[in-house]
XYZ file of C-alpha atoms in Angstrom:
569
model
C -115.049 -30.546 63.162
C -113.734 -28.933 59.986
C -113.422 -31.372 57.104
C -112.254 -31.049 53.519
C -114.889 -30.855 50.802
C -114.332 -31.194 47.055
C -116.459 -29.887 44.210
C -115.887 -29.818 40.462
C -117.369 -27.130 38.236
C -116.530 -25.739 34.801
C -113.254 -27.631 34.606
C -112.014 -26.499 38.013
C -111.586 -28.676 41.109
C -112.202 -26.759 44.358
C -110.873 -28.398 47.513
C -112.053 -26.407 50.514
C -110.328 -26.574 53.916
C -107.411 -28.763 52.909
C -105.612 -29.413 56.210
C -101.880 -29.631 56.800
C -100.499 -30.707 60.167
C -97.279 -28.782 60.648
C -94.100 -29.915 62.351
C -95.232 -28.528 65.729
C -98.660 -30.195 65.490
C -100.706 -27.116 64.550
C -103.292 -27.645 61.819
C -103.581 -24.977 59.141
C -106.097 -24.985 56.315
C -106.137 -23.793 52.744
C -108.374 -23.667 49.712
C -106.916 -25.379 46.645
C -108.168 -24.665 43.126
C -106.776 -26.775 40.288
C -107.545 -27.869 36.731
C -109.873 -30.863 36.400
C -107.753 -32.379 33.638
C -105.093 -34.745 34.992
C -101.586 -33.412 34.838
C -98.866 -31.622 36.733
C -99.209 -27.863 36.966
C -97.290 -24.938 38.435
C -98.595 -23.621 41.758
C -99.259 -20.004 42.716
C -99.782 -19.522 46.419
C -100.599 -16.877 49.036
C -100.755 -16.903 52.831
C -102.538 -14.180 54.759
C -104.651 -13.183 57.740
C -107.727 -11.797 56.000
C -109.742 -14.992 55.576
C -109.533 -17.354 52.619
C -113.349 -17.648 52.657
C -114.188 -13.949 53.097
C -115.383 -12.354 49.883
C -113.596 -9.184 48.769
C -116.882 -7.257 48.587
C -117.968 -8.264 52.084
C -114.745 -7.359 53.873
C -113.618 -4.363 51.787
C -116.775 -2.936 50.292
C -115.551 0.644 49.628
C -112.515 -0.687 47.778
C -114.702 -3.154 45.908
C -116.959 -0.358 44.697
C -113.979 1.674 43.479
C -112.494 -1.312 41.695
C -115.808 -2.165 40.057
C -116.049 1.368 38.669
C -112.516 1.067 37.282
C -112.913 -2.533 36.103
C -116.623 -3.402 35.618
C -115.726 -6.826 34.193
C -114.033 -7.870 37.444
C -116.715 -10.472 38.173
C -117.841 -11.206 34.611
C -116.344 -12.106 31.227
C -114.331 -15.063 32.469
C -115.040 -15.031 36.197
C -118.153 -15.267 38.324
C -116.260 -13.477 41.101
C -117.324 -16.063 43.687
C -113.749 -16.673 44.826
C -112.458 -13.115 44.775
C -110.574 -12.368 47.976
C -108.757 -9.239 49.092
C -105.235 -9.002 47.672
C -105.084 -12.517 46.180
C -105.470 -13.780 42.619
C -108.840 -14.840 41.230
C -108.757 -18.638 40.747
C -111.286 -18.460 37.923
C -108.844 -16.360 35.897
C -105.770 -18.464 36.685
C -106.841 -22.120 36.788
C -108.081 -22.154 33.140
C -104.559 -21.111 32.138
C -103.113 -24.198 33.808
C -102.208 -22.973 37.287
C -103.008 -24.436 40.698
C -104.075 -21.655 43.075
C -103.661 -22.113 46.835
C -104.954 -19.655 49.440
C -103.872 -20.322 53.037
C -105.305 -18.993 56.280
C -102.232 -18.096 58.341
C -101.828 -19.514 61.833
C -104.587 -18.381 64.190
C -106.763 -16.853 61.455
C -109.763 -18.004 59.451
C -110.000 -21.766 59.764
C -106.373 -22.339 60.786
C -105.595 -23.156 64.401
C -102.785 -21.802 66.541
C -101.325 -18.685 68.133
C -101.915 -15.531 66.101
C -98.708 -13.514 65.770
C -98.719 -11.535 62.506
C -95.477 -11.414 60.533
C -93.717 -13.531 63.147
C -91.051 -16.147 62.424
C -93.327 -19.080 63.291
C -95.830 -17.912 60.693
C -92.994 -17.659 58.171
C -91.881 -21.202 58.920
C -95.478 -22.352 58.417
C -95.357 -20.885 54.935
C -92.158 -22.810 54.194
C -93.909 -26.072 55.101
C -96.889 -25.261 52.868
C -94.590 -24.510 49.927
C -92.850 -27.845 50.371
C -96.181 -29.652 50.690
C -97.446 -28.111 47.450
C -94.241 -28.921 45.640
C -94.678 -32.686 46.008
C -98.415 -33.107 45.354
C -99.361 -35.331 42.393
C -100.962 -32.360 40.568
C -97.860 -30.162 41.038
C -94.973 -29.825 38.593
C -92.710 -29.148 41.577
C -92.459 -25.385 41.008
C -94.217 -23.016 43.420
C -94.635 -19.299 42.861
C -95.814 -16.803 45.467
C -98.052 -13.854 44.642
C -100.177 -11.394 46.582
C -100.435 -7.833 47.818
C -99.388 -6.127 51.074
C -99.504 -8.673 53.944
C -99.290 -11.442 51.365
C -96.275 -9.760 49.761
C -94.508 -9.178 53.082
C -94.764 -12.894 53.785
C -93.154 -13.606 50.408
C -90.039 -11.609 51.268
C -89.827 -13.355 54.633
C -90.257 -16.941 53.497
C -88.185 -16.575 50.325
C -85.192 -15.791 52.540
C -85.524 -19.329 53.958
C -85.062 -20.736 50.425
C -87.654 -23.536 50.354
C -86.419 -26.044 47.749
C -89.672 -25.989 45.742
C -89.972 -22.202 45.664
C -89.263 -21.084 42.070
C -90.289 -17.397 41.862
C -92.063 -14.618 43.794
C -94.194 -11.602 42.881
C -94.385 -9.320 45.953
C -96.922 -6.738 44.792
C -96.890 -3.553 46.891
C -95.344 -5.141 49.959
C -92.815 -3.795 52.427
C -89.654 -5.852 52.746
C -88.177 -4.391 55.938
C -90.508 -4.591 58.916
C -89.273 -1.707 61.069
C -88.371 1.004 58.548
C -91.018 0.413 55.904
C -94.135 -0.019 57.966
C -93.820 0.165 61.733
C -91.604 3.180 62.314
C -91.063 5.644 59.480
C -87.783 7.353 60.240
C -88.110 6.025 63.783
C -91.600 7.534 64.241
C -94.351 5.057 65.154
C -96.832 4.670 62.302
C -99.702 3.958 64.616
C -103.005 4.638 62.888
C -102.846 1.832 60.377
C -101.671 -0.751 62.914
C -104.107 0.225 65.644
C -107.063 0.343 63.249
C -105.965 -2.583 61.088
C -105.614 -4.974 64.021
C -109.276 -5.084 65.155
C -110.869 -4.461 61.771
C -108.863 -6.737 59.501
C -107.134 -9.252 61.775
C -109.166 -9.850 64.930
C -112.311 -10.008 62.802
C -110.700 -13.085 61.218
C -109.190 -14.737 64.293
C -109.728 -18.472 64.388
C -112.563 -19.236 66.806
C -114.103 -15.766 66.800
C -117.809 -16.217 67.358
C -118.326 -12.472 66.955
C -117.047 -12.403 63.388
C -119.659 -11.178 60.948
C -117.920 -12.812 58.011
C -119.776 -15.672 56.344
C -118.750 -17.873 53.453
C -121.057 -16.893 50.600
C -121.050 -20.462 49.277
C -121.757 -22.411 52.471
C -123.201 -19.737 54.755
C -120.795 -20.863 57.496
C -118.809 -18.501 59.687
C -115.367 -18.170 58.137
C -113.543 -18.413 61.470
C -114.364 -21.982 62.459
C -115.788 -22.988 65.862
C -116.740 -20.349 68.426
C -114.238 -20.073 71.298
C -114.496 -18.119 74.542
C -113.132 -14.581 74.777
C -110.575 -15.784 77.325
C -109.265 -18.447 74.942
C -109.198 -15.980 72.062
C -107.269 -13.376 74.026
C -104.749 -15.952 75.185
C -104.318 -17.244 71.647
C -102.949 -14.063 70.127
C -100.162 -11.553 70.462
C -100.929 -7.926 71.305
C -99.591 -6.676 68.013
C -100.307 -2.929 68.416
C -98.641 -2.883 71.830
C -95.710 -4.864 70.465
C -95.239 -2.217 67.792
C -95.462 0.557 70.368
C -93.040 -0.938 72.877
C -90.413 -2.058 70.360
C -89.452 1.462 69.299
C -85.921 0.601 68.151
C -84.767 -1.931 65.590
C -84.375 -4.615 68.252
C -84.476 -8.408 68.090
C -88.286 -8.444 67.956
C -88.305 -6.269 64.852
C -85.349 -8.038 63.271
C -87.081 -11.410 63.691
C -89.796 -10.025 61.403
C -87.478 -8.472 58.842
C -86.735 -10.362 55.658
C -83.122 -11.364 55.164
C -83.096 -9.899 51.672
C -79.542 -10.898 50.646
C -80.489 -14.538 51.318
C -83.223 -14.485 48.668
C -82.062 -16.170 45.470
C -85.246 -16.974 43.505
C -86.321 -14.856 40.516
C -88.567 -11.996 41.575
C -90.838 -9.318 40.181
C -91.130 -6.470 42.689
C -94.137 -4.254 41.953
C -94.173 -0.815 43.586
C -96.822 1.903 43.636
C -95.551 5.496 43.452
C -98.584 6.477 45.526
C -97.887 3.955 48.283
C -95.598 6.224 50.263
C -96.983 5.296 53.662
C -95.851 1.683 53.768
C -94.888 -0.420 50.792
C -93.148 1.842 48.282
C -89.736 1.806 49.931
C -90.008 -1.926 50.543
C -90.409 -2.814 46.894
C -87.448 -0.686 45.833
C -85.206 -1.911 48.653
C -86.324 -5.473 48.011
C -85.322 -5.193 44.389
C -81.963 -3.651 45.264
C -80.896 -5.793 48.201
C -82.025 -9.317 47.339
C -79.383 -11.778 46.263
C -81.434 -12.886 43.242
C -79.556 -12.955 39.967
C -82.808 -12.570 38.026
C -84.980 -9.750 39.330
C -87.235 -7.061 37.946
C -88.650 -3.825 39.335
C -92.007 -2.584 38.114
C -93.395 0.752 39.357
C -96.991 1.721 38.585
C -99.644 4.269 39.524
C -103.259 3.919 40.652
C -104.937 2.428 43.686
C -103.610 -0.412 45.798
C -105.977 -2.922 44.235
C -106.636 -1.938 40.614
C -102.982 -2.470 39.694
C -103.199 -6.084 40.810
C -106.475 -7.108 39.152
C -106.655 -5.225 35.857
C -106.064 -7.543 32.867
C -102.898 -5.743 31.761
C -101.235 -6.384 35.116
C -102.510 -9.971 35.372
C -100.955 -10.628 31.963
C -97.597 -9.397 33.293
C -97.873 -11.669 36.329
C -98.728 -14.710 34.216
C -95.985 -14.050 31.703
C -93.427 -13.905 34.512
C -94.682 -17.144 36.058
C -95.032 -18.908 32.725
C -91.340 -18.341 32.174
C -90.090 -19.329 35.629
C -92.663 -21.971 36.619
C -93.137 -23.616 33.205
C -89.989 -22.745 31.331
C -91.818 -20.934 28.523
C -89.440 -19.117 26.195
C -91.656 -16.037 26.105
C -88.903 -13.422 26.213
C -89.350 -12.467 29.841
C -85.689 -13.093 30.631
C -84.766 -10.558 27.964
C -86.918 -7.804 29.438
C -85.035 -4.809 30.912
C -84.838 -5.207 34.692
C -86.458 -1.848 35.519
C -89.833 -0.760 34.148
C -91.249 2.483 35.503
C -94.477 4.383 35.010
C -93.007 7.863 34.598
C -95.529 10.221 36.177
C -96.627 13.474 34.664
C -98.043 16.402 36.574
C -101.524 15.876 35.120
C -101.755 12.431 36.766
C -100.973 10.370 33.670
C -97.955 8.100 33.271
C -96.091 6.249 30.545
C -94.032 3.082 30.995
C -90.325 3.462 30.340
C -87.833 0.599 30.455
C -84.445 1.079 32.093
C -81.392 -1.013 32.918
C -80.717 0.007 36.529
C -82.105 1.620 39.668
C -81.283 4.364 40.430
C -81.168 5.294 36.755
C -77.611 5.279 35.406
C -77.955 8.733 33.860
C -79.189 10.384 37.065
C -77.754 13.809 37.787
C -77.914 14.404 41.534
C -78.740 18.078 41.732
C -78.606 19.994 45.029
C -81.321 22.532 45.772
C -80.499 24.729 48.746
C -83.054 25.971 51.231
C -83.173 29.728 51.691
C -84.937 30.678 54.920
C -84.782 34.390 54.143
C -86.717 34.086 50.885
C -88.487 30.706 51.234
C -86.736 29.461 48.138
C -85.146 26.306 46.802
C -82.167 27.377 44.706
C -79.204 25.898 42.889
C -76.570 27.805 44.879
C -76.112 27.879 48.629
C -77.107 31.149 50.283
C -73.995 32.954 51.495
C -75.860 34.463 54.404
C -77.168 32.391 57.287
C -80.879 32.325 57.946
C -83.448 30.486 59.987
C -87.178 29.979 60.170
C -89.315 28.552 62.995
C -92.474 26.508 63.150
C -94.634 25.115 65.924
C -93.772 21.434 65.848
C -97.213 19.933 66.367
C -99.146 22.246 64.048
C -96.902 24.513 61.998
C -94.961 24.137 58.753
C -92.461 25.937 56.565
C -92.100 25.642 52.803
C -89.310 26.273 50.314
C -90.145 26.572 46.619
C -88.219 26.662 43.356
C -88.654 29.284 40.677
C -90.899 28.135 37.810
C -89.090 25.570 35.663
C -88.087 27.052 32.335
C -88.537 23.701 30.555
C -90.094 20.313 31.225
C -88.103 18.826 34.119
C -88.040 15.207 35.260
C -87.062 13.930 38.671
C -87.058 10.126 38.969
C -85.255 8.336 41.790
C -84.514 8.486 45.511
C -84.274 11.897 47.198
C -82.183 12.989 50.166
C -82.563 16.002 52.431
C -79.789 17.352 54.627
C -81.540 19.528 57.184
C -79.952 21.562 59.960
C -82.359 22.046 62.849
C -82.575 23.075 66.462
C -85.444 22.566 68.880
C -86.695 24.053 72.118
C -87.314 20.501 73.348
C -85.239 17.329 73.638
C -86.539 15.790 70.423
C -88.219 16.670 67.146
C -89.969 14.788 64.371
C -89.400 15.861 60.792
C -92.027 15.244 58.134
C -90.569 16.251 54.755
C -92.970 16.566 51.822
C -92.263 17.177 48.141
C -95.176 18.993 46.525
C -96.134 19.900 42.953
C -97.355 23.474 42.351
C -99.080 24.563 39.161
C -98.456 27.970 37.557
C -101.110 29.534 39.800
C -99.310 28.246 42.898
C -101.953 25.621 43.699
C -100.818 22.201 44.879
C -101.623 19.237 42.648
C -102.056 15.871 44.386
C -102.352 12.372 42.981
C -104.279 9.132 43.252
C -102.430 7.043 45.807
C -102.684 3.452 46.921
C -105.419 4.372 49.396
C -105.816 8.166 49.395
C -104.704 11.348 47.664
C -100.964 11.858 48.050
C -98.289 14.483 47.360
C -95.289 13.830 45.125
C -93.163 12.191 47.841
C -92.620 12.023 51.583
C -89.876 11.296 54.105
C -89.677 11.096 57.874
C -87.044 11.259 60.597
C -87.040 11.484 64.372
C -84.103 13.695 65.344
C -83.015 11.411 68.173
C -82.750 8.557 65.625
C -80.414 10.508 63.321
C -77.504 8.063 63.681
C -76.550 6.500 60.341
C -74.517 3.484 59.294
C -71.796 4.729 56.909
C -71.283 1.279 55.398
C -74.945 0.826 54.472
C -75.631 4.435 53.526
C -75.210 5.591 49.938
C -75.078 9.019 48.349
C -78.752 8.633 47.476
C -80.098 6.910 50.597
C -78.977 7.339 54.219
C -79.312 4.198 56.343
C -80.406 4.970 59.891
C -79.456 2.343 62.447
C -82.390 2.923 64.816
C -80.394 1.205 67.542
C -79.674 4.238 69.709
C -81.479 7.269 71.146
C -79.529 10.527 70.917
C -81.580 13.293 72.499
C -81.121 16.929 71.540
C -79.765 19.745 73.657
C -82.371 22.512 73.346
C -81.104 25.328 71.172
C -78.161 23.391 69.727
C -78.036 22.963 65.946
C -77.871 19.422 64.517
C -77.610 18.056 60.957
C -80.191 15.437 59.945
C -79.972 13.215 56.884
C -83.586 12.595 55.897
C -84.473 9.822 53.480
C -87.288 10.824 51.138
C -88.807 7.793 49.493
C -88.404 7.174 45.732
C -90.457 9.261 43.356
C -91.038 10.132 39.732
C -92.506 13.332 38.308
C -92.221 15.355 35.131
C -92.860 19.047 35.807
C -94.155 21.045 32.840
C -92.629 24.366 31.985
C -93.843 27.016 34.432
C -94.578 24.566 37.272
C -92.671 24.515 40.575
C -91.369 22.068 43.165
C -91.973 22.849 46.823
C -90.500 21.268 49.947
C -92.632 21.476 53.072
C -91.060 20.703 56.447
C -93.245 20.184 59.495
C -93.476 18.219 62.723
C -96.730 16.384 62.103
C -98.472 14.369 59.406
C -99.070 15.897 56.011
C -102.606 14.826 55.144
C -104.197 15.668 51.809
C -107.633 14.334 52.722
C -108.634 13.800 56.353
C -108.383 11.645 58.380
C -105.337 10.139 56.638
C -104.499 6.454 56.538
C -100.891 6.444 57.741
C -100.770 8.754 60.741
C -98.024 9.213 63.314
C -99.811 10.709 66.288
C -99.766 8.232 69.171
C -99.460 10.246 72.422
C -97.139 7.684 74.035
C -94.795 7.809 71.053
C -94.984 11.604 70.704
C -95.469 13.164 74.166
C -95.942 16.915 73.969
C -93.131 17.593 76.403
C -90.666 16.007 73.984
C -92.157 16.914 70.615
C -94.418 19.908 71.168
C -91.866 22.704 71.068
C -90.617 25.025 68.374
C -88.410 23.640 65.607
C -85.991 25.911 63.778
C -84.672 25.179 60.284
C -81.252 26.716 59.630
C -80.049 27.547 56.128
C -77.016 29.086 54.437
C -73.495 29.639 55.671
C -72.325 26.811 57.936
C -75.793 25.256 57.894
C -76.431 24.743 54.179
C -79.627 22.700 54.343
C -80.356 21.191 50.946
C -82.306 18.678 48.919
C -80.563 16.435 46.434
C -82.945 15.726 43.553
C -82.570 12.982 40.897
C -82.649 14.977 37.665
C -83.137 12.971 34.468
C -82.191 14.639 31.181
C -85.094 14.982 28.730
C -85.602 16.277 25.251
C -86.803 19.855 25.249
C -90.562 20.098 25.576
C -92.840 23.076 25.452
């Protein structure tokens, strides 16, 4: 029997395993941290599948070690670190500032009962009920804010679309907002490695009732997954999420039930994107900012790892300032901040924050760069003569490179690629990569959310090339992913490839290169976001020769977002 326990220490009340019986009878549990002093406080909340009682260091030790090197004071100077959990706020740094912090084990995980179905609509409805519960507690001021990274950000987009009455603001930090396009199927290609590795390592290890879980609560010594249940009960109490991803290869009802209805979101939001998060969340934060119905919304793009940007004091101060305004009503100037704040990246890996009024930037010049198969170039004028170049789809690549820039050159914004291809097989996958080359011709890569990354990436399965003209824009094609249009071998087809948003300032003498291939571009093996499942990419369909056509009637070209700059050396 799991019961609630309450302790008080250093001015903070810790209620462990607070139970809420939901409308369908399932019992979910949360940890609640609140100020000891009587009063009514704003609530910041997160729901996730990674275990509210599993310490960050125990579950994600490599990431913990990296973060500790970047931020040695993580578990000192204001926090003991006892309550640090992966991708959620540290209660010891929030409660003293007058916030109630709630961390919920989602249905079927940790110490919450029920059927485990990640990102599903039932889980989203559970979150709604928790928000409404928190909004009417005697220690609550009636305003609930949501905050968290990745899974915990995805859930924010989903539940905010239901408009719980007590929800007052959200901070989805590095979290995809559109289930199919952002995470499951990039350009219609199954993103399998993360899902198939994430499921056993990060989710099943936390399933409610798992007696095999190695996770223990550091405070109590108890297993963090509640009572031990049989393997038969466990298997019958969960969805087969990897197989669901694999078998739902189009944007069908299953995927749409897990997509946030962004236009329905009306609460103020701060959407925090990571330029180096190209494999999952980057597009989601930009699309979330653009497509939500919120009248008050801000976009913040940063660099660095997936976790440092959430925990470093500078970023925590931004989060608190946002919530202090919308959960407390503080007149701290947040509402007068420009809606777009971007870390403009430089080729040496540094960045400087610049504030803007719109995304894409209002002064963007959309500059075409034409592919030249005969010379391997990217050039400002279309080649008059036709050309073509081949590559082996599963292992080859072709690259097209600009001349050295004659002055510092900034590209910040979404990128599109119109690519004319033919294939010897009935389908082809396109992996489009923007790369930074130094004056010696060596590629320069960057710290990403989880691994070294190039400047930008985009994906498209040729048979998923159909676009929706009403939802497409000049800077972002919208692929419907509701139809399969196979290729006729040897016939030439135009593809509109979406390359995810980027920012880079090239110094004088540096060059931009576009690499096109039919397999993952991995800077450092093995690569976190791979697309190599044999059932999704059978060799008979995808293992042929792909031809890129340029010039003449087939003027393949990039459209880059050029931003005017003062002349620099």
